[in-house]
Coordinates of C-alpha atoms and ligand atoms in Angstrom, one line a residue:
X1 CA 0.0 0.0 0.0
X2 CA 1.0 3.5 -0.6
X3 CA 0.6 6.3 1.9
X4 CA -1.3 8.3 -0.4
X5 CA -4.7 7.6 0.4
X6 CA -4.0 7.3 3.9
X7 CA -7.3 7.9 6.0
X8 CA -10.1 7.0 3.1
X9 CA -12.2 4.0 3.9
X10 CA -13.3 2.0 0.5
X11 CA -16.2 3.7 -0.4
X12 CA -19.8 1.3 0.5
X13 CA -23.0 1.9 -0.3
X14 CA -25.0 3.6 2.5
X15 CA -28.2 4.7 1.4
X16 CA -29.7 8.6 0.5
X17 CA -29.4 9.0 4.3
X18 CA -25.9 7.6 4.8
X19 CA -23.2 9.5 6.8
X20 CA -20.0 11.4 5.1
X21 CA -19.6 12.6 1.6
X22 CA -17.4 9.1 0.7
X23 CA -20.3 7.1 0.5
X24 CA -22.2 6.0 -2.3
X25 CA -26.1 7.0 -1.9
X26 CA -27.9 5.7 -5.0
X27 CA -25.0 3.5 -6.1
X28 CA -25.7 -0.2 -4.9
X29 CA -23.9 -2.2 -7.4
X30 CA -26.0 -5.2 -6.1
X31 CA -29.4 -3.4 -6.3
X32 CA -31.1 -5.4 -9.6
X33 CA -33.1 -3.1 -12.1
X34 CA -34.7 -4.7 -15.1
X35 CA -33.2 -8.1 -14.3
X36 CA -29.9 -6.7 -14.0
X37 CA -27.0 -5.6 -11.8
X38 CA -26.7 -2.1 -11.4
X39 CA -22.9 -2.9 -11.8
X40 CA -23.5 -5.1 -14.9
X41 CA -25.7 -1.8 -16.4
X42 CA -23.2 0.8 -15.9
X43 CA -19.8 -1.4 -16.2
X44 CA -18.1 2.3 -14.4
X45 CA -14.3 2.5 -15.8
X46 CA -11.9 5.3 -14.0
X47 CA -9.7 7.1 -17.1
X48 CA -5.6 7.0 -16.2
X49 CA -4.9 10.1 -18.2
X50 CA -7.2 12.3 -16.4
X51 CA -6.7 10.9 -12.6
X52 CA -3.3 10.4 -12.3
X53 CA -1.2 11.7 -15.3
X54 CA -2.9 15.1 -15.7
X55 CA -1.0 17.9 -13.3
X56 CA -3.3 20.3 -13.7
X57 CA -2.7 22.6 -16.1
X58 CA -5.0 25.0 -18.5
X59 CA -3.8 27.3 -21.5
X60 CA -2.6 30.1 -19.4
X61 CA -0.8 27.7 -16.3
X62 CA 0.9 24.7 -15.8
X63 CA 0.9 22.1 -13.1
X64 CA -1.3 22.8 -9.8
X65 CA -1.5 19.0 -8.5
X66 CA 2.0 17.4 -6.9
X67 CA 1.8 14.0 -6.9
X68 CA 4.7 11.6 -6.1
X69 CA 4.4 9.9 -9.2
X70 CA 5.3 13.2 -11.4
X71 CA 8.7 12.3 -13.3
X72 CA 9.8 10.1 -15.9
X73 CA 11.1 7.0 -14.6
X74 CA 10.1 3.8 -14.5
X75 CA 9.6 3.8 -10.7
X76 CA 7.7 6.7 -11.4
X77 CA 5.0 4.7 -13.6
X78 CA 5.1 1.7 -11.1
X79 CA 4.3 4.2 -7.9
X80 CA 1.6 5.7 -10.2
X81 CA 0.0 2.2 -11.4
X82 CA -0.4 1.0 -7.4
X83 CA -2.0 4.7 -6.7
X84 CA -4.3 3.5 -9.6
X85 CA -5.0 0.3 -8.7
X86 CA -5.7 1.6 -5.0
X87 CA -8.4 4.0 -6.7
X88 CA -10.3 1.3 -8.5
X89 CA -10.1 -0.5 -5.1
X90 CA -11.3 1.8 -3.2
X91 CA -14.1 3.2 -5.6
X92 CA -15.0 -0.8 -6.5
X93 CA -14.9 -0.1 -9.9
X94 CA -15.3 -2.7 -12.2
X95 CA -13.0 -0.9 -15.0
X96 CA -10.6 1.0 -15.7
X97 CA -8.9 2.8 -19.0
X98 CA -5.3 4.3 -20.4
X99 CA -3.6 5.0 -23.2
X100 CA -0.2 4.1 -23.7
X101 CA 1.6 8.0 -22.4
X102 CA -0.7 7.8 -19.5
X103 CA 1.4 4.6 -18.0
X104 CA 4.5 4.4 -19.2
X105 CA 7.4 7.0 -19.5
X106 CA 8.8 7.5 -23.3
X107 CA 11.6 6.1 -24.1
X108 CA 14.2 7.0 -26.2
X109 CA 13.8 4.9 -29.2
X110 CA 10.6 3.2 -30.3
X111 CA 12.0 -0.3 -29.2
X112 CA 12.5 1.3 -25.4
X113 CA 9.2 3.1 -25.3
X114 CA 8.1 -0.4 -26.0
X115 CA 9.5 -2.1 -23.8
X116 CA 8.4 0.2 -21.1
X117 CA 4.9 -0.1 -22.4
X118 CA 5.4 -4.2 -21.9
X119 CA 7.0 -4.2 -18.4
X120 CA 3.9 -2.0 -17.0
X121 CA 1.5 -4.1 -18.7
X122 CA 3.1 -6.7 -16.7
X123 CA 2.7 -4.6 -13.4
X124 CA -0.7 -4.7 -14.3
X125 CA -1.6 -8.0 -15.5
X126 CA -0.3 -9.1 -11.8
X127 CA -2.2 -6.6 -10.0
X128 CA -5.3 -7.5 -12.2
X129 CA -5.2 -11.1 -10.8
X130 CA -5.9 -10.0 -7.4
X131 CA -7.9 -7.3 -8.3
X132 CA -11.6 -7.0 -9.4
X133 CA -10.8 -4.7 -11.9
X134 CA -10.7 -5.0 -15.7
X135 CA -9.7 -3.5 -19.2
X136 CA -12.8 -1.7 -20.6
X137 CA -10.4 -0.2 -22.8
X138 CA -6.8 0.4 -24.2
X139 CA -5.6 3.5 -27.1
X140 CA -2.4 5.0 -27.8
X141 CA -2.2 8.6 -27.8
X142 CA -0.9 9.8 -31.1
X143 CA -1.6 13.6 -30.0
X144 CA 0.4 14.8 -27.5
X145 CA 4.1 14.0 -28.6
X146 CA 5.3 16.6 -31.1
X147 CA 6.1 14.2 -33.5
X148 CA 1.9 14.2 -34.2
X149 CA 1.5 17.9 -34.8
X150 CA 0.4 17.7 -37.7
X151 CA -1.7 14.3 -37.5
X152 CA -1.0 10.7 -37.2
X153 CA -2.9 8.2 -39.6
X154 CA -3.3 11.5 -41.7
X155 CA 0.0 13.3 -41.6
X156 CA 1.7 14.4 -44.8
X157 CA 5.2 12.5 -43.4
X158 CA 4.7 8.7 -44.0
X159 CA 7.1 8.0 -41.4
X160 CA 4.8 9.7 -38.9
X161 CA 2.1 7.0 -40.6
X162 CA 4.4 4.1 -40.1
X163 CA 5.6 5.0 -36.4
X164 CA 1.7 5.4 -35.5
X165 CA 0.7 2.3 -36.7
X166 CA 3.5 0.9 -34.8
X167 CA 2.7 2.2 -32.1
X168 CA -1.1 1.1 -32.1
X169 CA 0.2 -2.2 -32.8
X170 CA 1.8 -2.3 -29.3
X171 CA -1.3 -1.1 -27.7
X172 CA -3.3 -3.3 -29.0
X173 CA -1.2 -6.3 -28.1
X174 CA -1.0 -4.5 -24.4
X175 CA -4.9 -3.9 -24.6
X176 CA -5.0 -8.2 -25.9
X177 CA -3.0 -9.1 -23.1
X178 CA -4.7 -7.5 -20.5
X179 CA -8.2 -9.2 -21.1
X180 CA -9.7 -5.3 -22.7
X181 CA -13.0 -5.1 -24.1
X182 CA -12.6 -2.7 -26.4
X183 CA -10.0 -0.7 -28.5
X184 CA -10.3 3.4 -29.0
X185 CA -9.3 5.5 -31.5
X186 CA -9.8 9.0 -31.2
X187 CA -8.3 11.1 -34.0
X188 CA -6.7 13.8 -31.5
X189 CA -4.9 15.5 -34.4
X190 CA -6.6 13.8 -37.5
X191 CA -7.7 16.8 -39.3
X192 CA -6.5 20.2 -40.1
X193 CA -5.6 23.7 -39.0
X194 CA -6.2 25.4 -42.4
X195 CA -7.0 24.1 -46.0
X196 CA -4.7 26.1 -47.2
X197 CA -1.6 23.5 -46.9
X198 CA -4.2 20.9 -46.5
X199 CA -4.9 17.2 -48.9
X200 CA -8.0 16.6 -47.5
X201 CA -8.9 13.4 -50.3
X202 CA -5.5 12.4 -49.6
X203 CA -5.8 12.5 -45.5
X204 CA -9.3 10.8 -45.3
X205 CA -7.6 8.1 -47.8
X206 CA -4.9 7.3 -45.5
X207 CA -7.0 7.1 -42.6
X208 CA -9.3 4.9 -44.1
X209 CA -6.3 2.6 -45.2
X210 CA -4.9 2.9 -41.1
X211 CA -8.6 1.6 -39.8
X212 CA -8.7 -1.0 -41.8
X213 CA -5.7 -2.0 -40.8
X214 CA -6.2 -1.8 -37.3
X215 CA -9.1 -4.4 -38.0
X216 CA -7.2 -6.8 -40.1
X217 CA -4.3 -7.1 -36.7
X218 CA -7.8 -7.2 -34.6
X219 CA -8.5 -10.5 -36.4
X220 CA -4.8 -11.3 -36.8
X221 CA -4.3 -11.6 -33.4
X222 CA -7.7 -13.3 -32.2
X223 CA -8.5 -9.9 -30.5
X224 CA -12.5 -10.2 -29.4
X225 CA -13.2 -7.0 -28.3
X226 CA -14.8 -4.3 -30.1
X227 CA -13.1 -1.4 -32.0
X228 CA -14.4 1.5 -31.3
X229 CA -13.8 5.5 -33.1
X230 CA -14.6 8.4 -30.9
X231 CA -16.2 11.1 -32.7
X232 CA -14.8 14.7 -31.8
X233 CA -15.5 18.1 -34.1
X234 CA -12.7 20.2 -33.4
X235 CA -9.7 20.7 -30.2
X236 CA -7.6 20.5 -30.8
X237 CA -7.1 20.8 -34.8
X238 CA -9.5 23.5 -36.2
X239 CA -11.9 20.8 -37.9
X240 CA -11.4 16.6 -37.1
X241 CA -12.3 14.7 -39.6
X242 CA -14.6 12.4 -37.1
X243 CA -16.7 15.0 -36.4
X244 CA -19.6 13.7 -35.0
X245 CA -21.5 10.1 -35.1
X246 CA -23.0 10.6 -38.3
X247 CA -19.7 12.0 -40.3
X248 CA -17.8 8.9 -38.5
X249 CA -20.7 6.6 -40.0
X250 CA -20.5 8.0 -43.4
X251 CA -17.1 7.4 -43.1
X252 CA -17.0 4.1 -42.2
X253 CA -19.5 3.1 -44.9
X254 CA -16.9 4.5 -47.8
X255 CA -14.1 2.4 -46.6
X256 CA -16.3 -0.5 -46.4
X257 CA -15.5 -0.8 -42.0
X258 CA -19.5 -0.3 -40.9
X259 CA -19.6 -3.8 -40.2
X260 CA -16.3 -3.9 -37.9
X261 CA -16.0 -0.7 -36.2
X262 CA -18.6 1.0 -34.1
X263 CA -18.7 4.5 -31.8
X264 CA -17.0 5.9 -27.9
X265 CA -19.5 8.5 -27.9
X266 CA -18.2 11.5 -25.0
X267 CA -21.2 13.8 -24.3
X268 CA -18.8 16.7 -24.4
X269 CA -17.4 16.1 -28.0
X270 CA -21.8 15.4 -28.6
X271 CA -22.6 19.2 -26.7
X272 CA -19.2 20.8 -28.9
X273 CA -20.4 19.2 -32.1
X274 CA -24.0 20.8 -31.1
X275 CA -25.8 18.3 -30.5
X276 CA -27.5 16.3 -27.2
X277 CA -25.9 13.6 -25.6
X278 CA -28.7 11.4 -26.5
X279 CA -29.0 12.6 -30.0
X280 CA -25.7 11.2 -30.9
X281 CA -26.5 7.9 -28.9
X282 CA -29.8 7.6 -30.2
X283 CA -28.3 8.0 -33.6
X284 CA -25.5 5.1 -33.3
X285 CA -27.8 3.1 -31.5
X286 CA -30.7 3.2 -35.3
X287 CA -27.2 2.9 -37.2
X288 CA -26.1 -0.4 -35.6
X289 CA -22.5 1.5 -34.2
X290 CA -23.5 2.1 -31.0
X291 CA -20.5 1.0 -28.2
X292 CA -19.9 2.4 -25.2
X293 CA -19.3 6.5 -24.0
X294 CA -17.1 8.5 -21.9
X295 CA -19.3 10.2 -19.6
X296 CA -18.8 13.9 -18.3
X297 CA -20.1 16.9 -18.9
X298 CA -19.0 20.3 -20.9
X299 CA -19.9 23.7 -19.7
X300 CA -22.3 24.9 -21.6
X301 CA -20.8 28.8 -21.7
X302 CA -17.4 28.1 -22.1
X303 CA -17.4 26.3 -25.5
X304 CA -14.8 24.2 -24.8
X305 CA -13.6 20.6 -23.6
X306 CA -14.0 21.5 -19.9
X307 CA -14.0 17.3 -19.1
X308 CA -15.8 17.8 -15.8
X309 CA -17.6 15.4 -13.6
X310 CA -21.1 14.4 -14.5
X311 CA -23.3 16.4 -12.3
X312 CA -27.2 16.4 -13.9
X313 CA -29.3 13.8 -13.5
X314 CA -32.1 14.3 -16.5
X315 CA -29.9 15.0 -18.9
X316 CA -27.5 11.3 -17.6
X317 CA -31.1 9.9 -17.8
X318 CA -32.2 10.7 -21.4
X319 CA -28.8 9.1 -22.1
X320 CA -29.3 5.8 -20.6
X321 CA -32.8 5.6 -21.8
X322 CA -31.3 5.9 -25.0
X323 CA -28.9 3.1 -24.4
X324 CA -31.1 1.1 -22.6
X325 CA -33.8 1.3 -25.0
X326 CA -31.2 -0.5 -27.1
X327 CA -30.3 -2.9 -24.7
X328 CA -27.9 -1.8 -22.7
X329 CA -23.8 -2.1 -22.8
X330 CA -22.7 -5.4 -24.9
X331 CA -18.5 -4.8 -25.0
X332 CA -18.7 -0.7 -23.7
X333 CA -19.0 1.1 -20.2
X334 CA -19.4 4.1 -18.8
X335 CA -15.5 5.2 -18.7
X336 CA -15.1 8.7 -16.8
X337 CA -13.0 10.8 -19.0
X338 CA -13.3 13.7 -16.5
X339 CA -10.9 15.4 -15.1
X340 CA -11.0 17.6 -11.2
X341 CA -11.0 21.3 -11.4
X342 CA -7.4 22.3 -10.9
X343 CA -7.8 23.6 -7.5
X344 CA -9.1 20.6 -6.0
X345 CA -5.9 19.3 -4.9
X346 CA -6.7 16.8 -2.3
X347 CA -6.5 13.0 -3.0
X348 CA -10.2 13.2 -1.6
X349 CA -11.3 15.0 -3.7
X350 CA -9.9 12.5 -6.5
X351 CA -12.4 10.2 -4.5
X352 CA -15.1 12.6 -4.3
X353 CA -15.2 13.4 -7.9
X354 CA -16.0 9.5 -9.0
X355 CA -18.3 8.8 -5.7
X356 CA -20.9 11.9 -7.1
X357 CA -20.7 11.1 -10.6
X358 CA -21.6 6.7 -9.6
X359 CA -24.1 8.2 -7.6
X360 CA -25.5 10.8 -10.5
X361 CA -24.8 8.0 -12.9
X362 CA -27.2 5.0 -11.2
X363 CA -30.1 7.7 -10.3
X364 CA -29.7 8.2 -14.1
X365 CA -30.1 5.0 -15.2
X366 CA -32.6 4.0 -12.1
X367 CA -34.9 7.0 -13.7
X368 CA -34.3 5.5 -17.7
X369 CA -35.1 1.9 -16.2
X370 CA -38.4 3.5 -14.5
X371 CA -39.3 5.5 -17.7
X372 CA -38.5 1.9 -19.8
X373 CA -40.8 -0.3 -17.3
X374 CA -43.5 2.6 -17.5
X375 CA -44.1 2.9 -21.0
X376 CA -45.9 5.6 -21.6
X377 CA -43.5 7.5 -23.4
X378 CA -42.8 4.5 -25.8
X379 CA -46.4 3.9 -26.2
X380 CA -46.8 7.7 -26.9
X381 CA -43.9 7.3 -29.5
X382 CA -45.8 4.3 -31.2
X383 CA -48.9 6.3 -31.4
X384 CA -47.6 8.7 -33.2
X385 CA -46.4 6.2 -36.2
X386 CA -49.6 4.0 -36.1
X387 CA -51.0 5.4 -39.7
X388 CA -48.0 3.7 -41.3
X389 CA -49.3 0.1 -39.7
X390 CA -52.3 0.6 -42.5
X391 CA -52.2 -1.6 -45.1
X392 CA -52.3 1.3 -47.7
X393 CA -49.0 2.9 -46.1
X394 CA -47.4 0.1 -46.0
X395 CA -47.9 -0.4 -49.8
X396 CA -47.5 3.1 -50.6
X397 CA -44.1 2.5 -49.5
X398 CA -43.3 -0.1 -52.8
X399 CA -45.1 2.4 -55.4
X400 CA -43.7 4.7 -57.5
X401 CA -44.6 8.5 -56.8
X402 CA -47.5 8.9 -60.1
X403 CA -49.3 5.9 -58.3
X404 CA -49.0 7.9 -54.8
X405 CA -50.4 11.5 -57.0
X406 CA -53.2 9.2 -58.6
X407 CA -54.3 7.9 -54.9
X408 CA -54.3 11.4 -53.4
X409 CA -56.5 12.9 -56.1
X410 CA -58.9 9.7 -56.2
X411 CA -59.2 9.4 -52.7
X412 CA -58.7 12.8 -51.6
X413 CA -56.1 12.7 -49.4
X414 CA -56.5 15.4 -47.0
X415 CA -53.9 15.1 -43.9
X416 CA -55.5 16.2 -40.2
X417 CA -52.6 17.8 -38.2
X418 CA -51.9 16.7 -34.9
X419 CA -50.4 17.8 -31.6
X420 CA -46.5 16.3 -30.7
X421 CA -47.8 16.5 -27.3
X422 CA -43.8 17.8 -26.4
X423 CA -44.6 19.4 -23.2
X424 CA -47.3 16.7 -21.7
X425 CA -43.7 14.2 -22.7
X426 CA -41.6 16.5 -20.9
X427 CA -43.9 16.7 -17.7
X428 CA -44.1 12.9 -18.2
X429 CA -40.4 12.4 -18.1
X430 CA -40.3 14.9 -14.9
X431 CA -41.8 12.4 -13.1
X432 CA -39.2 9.9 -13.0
X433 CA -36.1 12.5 -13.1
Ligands
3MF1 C1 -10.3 14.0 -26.0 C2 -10.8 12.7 -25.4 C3 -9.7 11.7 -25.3 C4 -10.2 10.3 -25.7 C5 -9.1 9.4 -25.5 C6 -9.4 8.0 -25.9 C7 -7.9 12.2 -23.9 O1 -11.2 15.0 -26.0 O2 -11.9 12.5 -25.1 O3 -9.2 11.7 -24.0 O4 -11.3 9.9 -24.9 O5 -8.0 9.8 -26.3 O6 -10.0 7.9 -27.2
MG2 MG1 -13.1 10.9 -24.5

């Protein structure tokens, strides 16, 4: 054990009434809703890059947090991976996330930033047999090292091509190894800052070529998991090319990966690409690309990837009815990429941050589940369709459009409009948020 969360309990489930804020009060794992785990439904994962390798910073200051674990060094990464491990511990998590920067220290050549990838993945394949928790996900991050500044899959250098894909060949091998059920992509600096020096055909080309090869080593390798693209619309590069779920589906039709690849959808990149949250799930979810989400929240003045903690029950509630309207999580989770305000400093608050947002999270889905078991909003839905379950609408459907213009005229045709009935849904949903 390391001394630095000396004083916090593991964190139980005590009830709305329960004593001190490092309790869980709407979080019972074991409570069952709609024949299921509440652990099973929300399959929690705690991010490494926001918990324990982020120091703080913003655009205009660096590092606020000081953590023992700061430096380069191998011992560095190990102190930082039992921290970790003593988190999900505590928390009970069943998951946890990282990308390849957030563990190891770079090395000095590809072949040493590899084998410091491999030894920590051993650190944690040991501490993963005696732990509960598991690999919802592994990526590399091909954004942050300067070598990427001008894109990874897409960048104008092929060598910058061939050192990412060698690189998201040892992730995925790490991410194989350690039992994950899933592998992310997210295209931090696939797209551009101006057109202007710009070979957009040429860019989208080579990333299509990069996904599919990240599929063909999936089936290589006998990986089982689920590869997933995040969707993002700009931050950092001015415009990324998977803007949102229905550019990354468009995409993945034209290079023929609809079938193999399916969506991390992160309600920040959904509020910063202007949509809802549900929207894009609901979206994925008709498409057949639906697979798991980062959960946090944007601020909705600043415009910009804030990555806070989950704090508003209706909105986490539309979300999960959306997903479990669908059926829930198959491979995907509900991975925290959320990061603490830079002024909360204390390891409790690390603590605090993931306690409230389990606890926001299960009343979410407890609400969805109620709204699901109720039905009136999906009977209301089906109401609203029900002409199209007449024979005639049905075959309208298979004519051509003179044969629909001959029918209107000789049967006169004359549409009735009708109410949406939006508010009396929106008072209906109020009762179970
Ligand atoms: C950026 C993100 C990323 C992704 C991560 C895995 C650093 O806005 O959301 O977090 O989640 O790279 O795809
Ligand atoms: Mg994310």
């Amino acid at each position: 054990m390391t001394a630095f969360f000396d004083g916090i309990a593991p964190v139980t489930y005590k009830g709305p009434d329960g004593d001190g804020d490092l309790a869980y009060r709407h979080y019972d794992p074991d409570r069952v809703v709609l024949g299921k785990r509440l652990e099973d439904h929300l399959r929690f994962a705690v991010a490494y890059w926001h918990s324990f390798a982020w120091q703080g910073g913003d655009p205009f200051g660096g590092q606020t947090f000081e953590r023992p674990w700061f430096g380069d060094t191998m011992e560095d990464a190990r102190l930082k991976a039992d921290v970790a491990f003593e988190l999900f511990d505590l928390l009970g998590v069943p998951f946890f996330c990282f990308h390849d920067a957030d563990v190891r220290p770079e090395g000095a050549s590809f072949a040493e930033t590899t084998r410091n990838l491999e030894e920590i993945v051993d650190v944690f394949a040991r501490k993963m047999e005696t732990s509960a928790t598991r690999l919802l996900w592994g990526t590399a991050n091909l954004f942050s090292h300067r070598r990427y500044m001008a894109g990874a899959a897409t960048n104008p250098d092929p060598e910058v091509f061939a050192y990412a894909a060698a690189t998201v060949k040892t992730c995925m091998d790490a991410t194989h190894r350690l039992g994950g059920e899933n592998y992310v992509l997210w295209g931090g600096r696939e797209g551009y800052e101006t057109l202007l020096n710009t070979d957009l055909k040429r860019e989208m080309d080579q990333m299509g070529r990069f996904l599919s090869m990240v599929v063909e080593y999936k089936h290589k390798i006998g990986f089982a998991g689920t590869i997933l693209v995040e969707p993002k619309p700009q931050e950092p590069t001015k415009h990324q090319y998977d803007h949102d779920v229905a550019t990354v589906y468009g995409f993945l039709k034209a290079y023929g990966l609809e079938g193999e690849v399916k969506v991390n959808i992160e309600q920040g990149h959904a509020i910063l690409a202007g949509h809802s949250f549900e929207h894009e799930i609901a979206l994925a979810t008709a498409l057949g690309v639906f697979g798991s989400i980062d959960m946090n929240r944007n601020d909705y003045q600043s415009g910009w990837d804030t990555d806070q903690f989950p704090n508003n029950v209706p909105e986490v509630a539309l979300a999960y009815y959306e997903i479990l309207k669908a059926g829930g999580f198959t491979t995907g989770g509900t991975n925290f990429d959320a990061k603490l305000r830079r002024q909360s400093l204390d390891p409790a608050d690390l603590v605090a941050a993931h306690v409230g947002a389990m606890d926001v999270c299960a009343r979410g889905l407890i609400a969805a589940a109620a709204m699901l078991a109720d039905g009136s909003l999906a009977e209301a839905v089906a109401a609203r369709y029900r002409g199209w379950q007449m024979p005639w609408a049905e075959r309208m459907l298979a004519s051509p459009l003179d044969a629909i213009a001959d029918l209107v005229a000789t049967e006169n045709v004359s549409p009735r409009p009708v109410s949406g009935q939006q508010e009396r849904l929106e008072n209906l949903v109020n009762r179970f948020v």
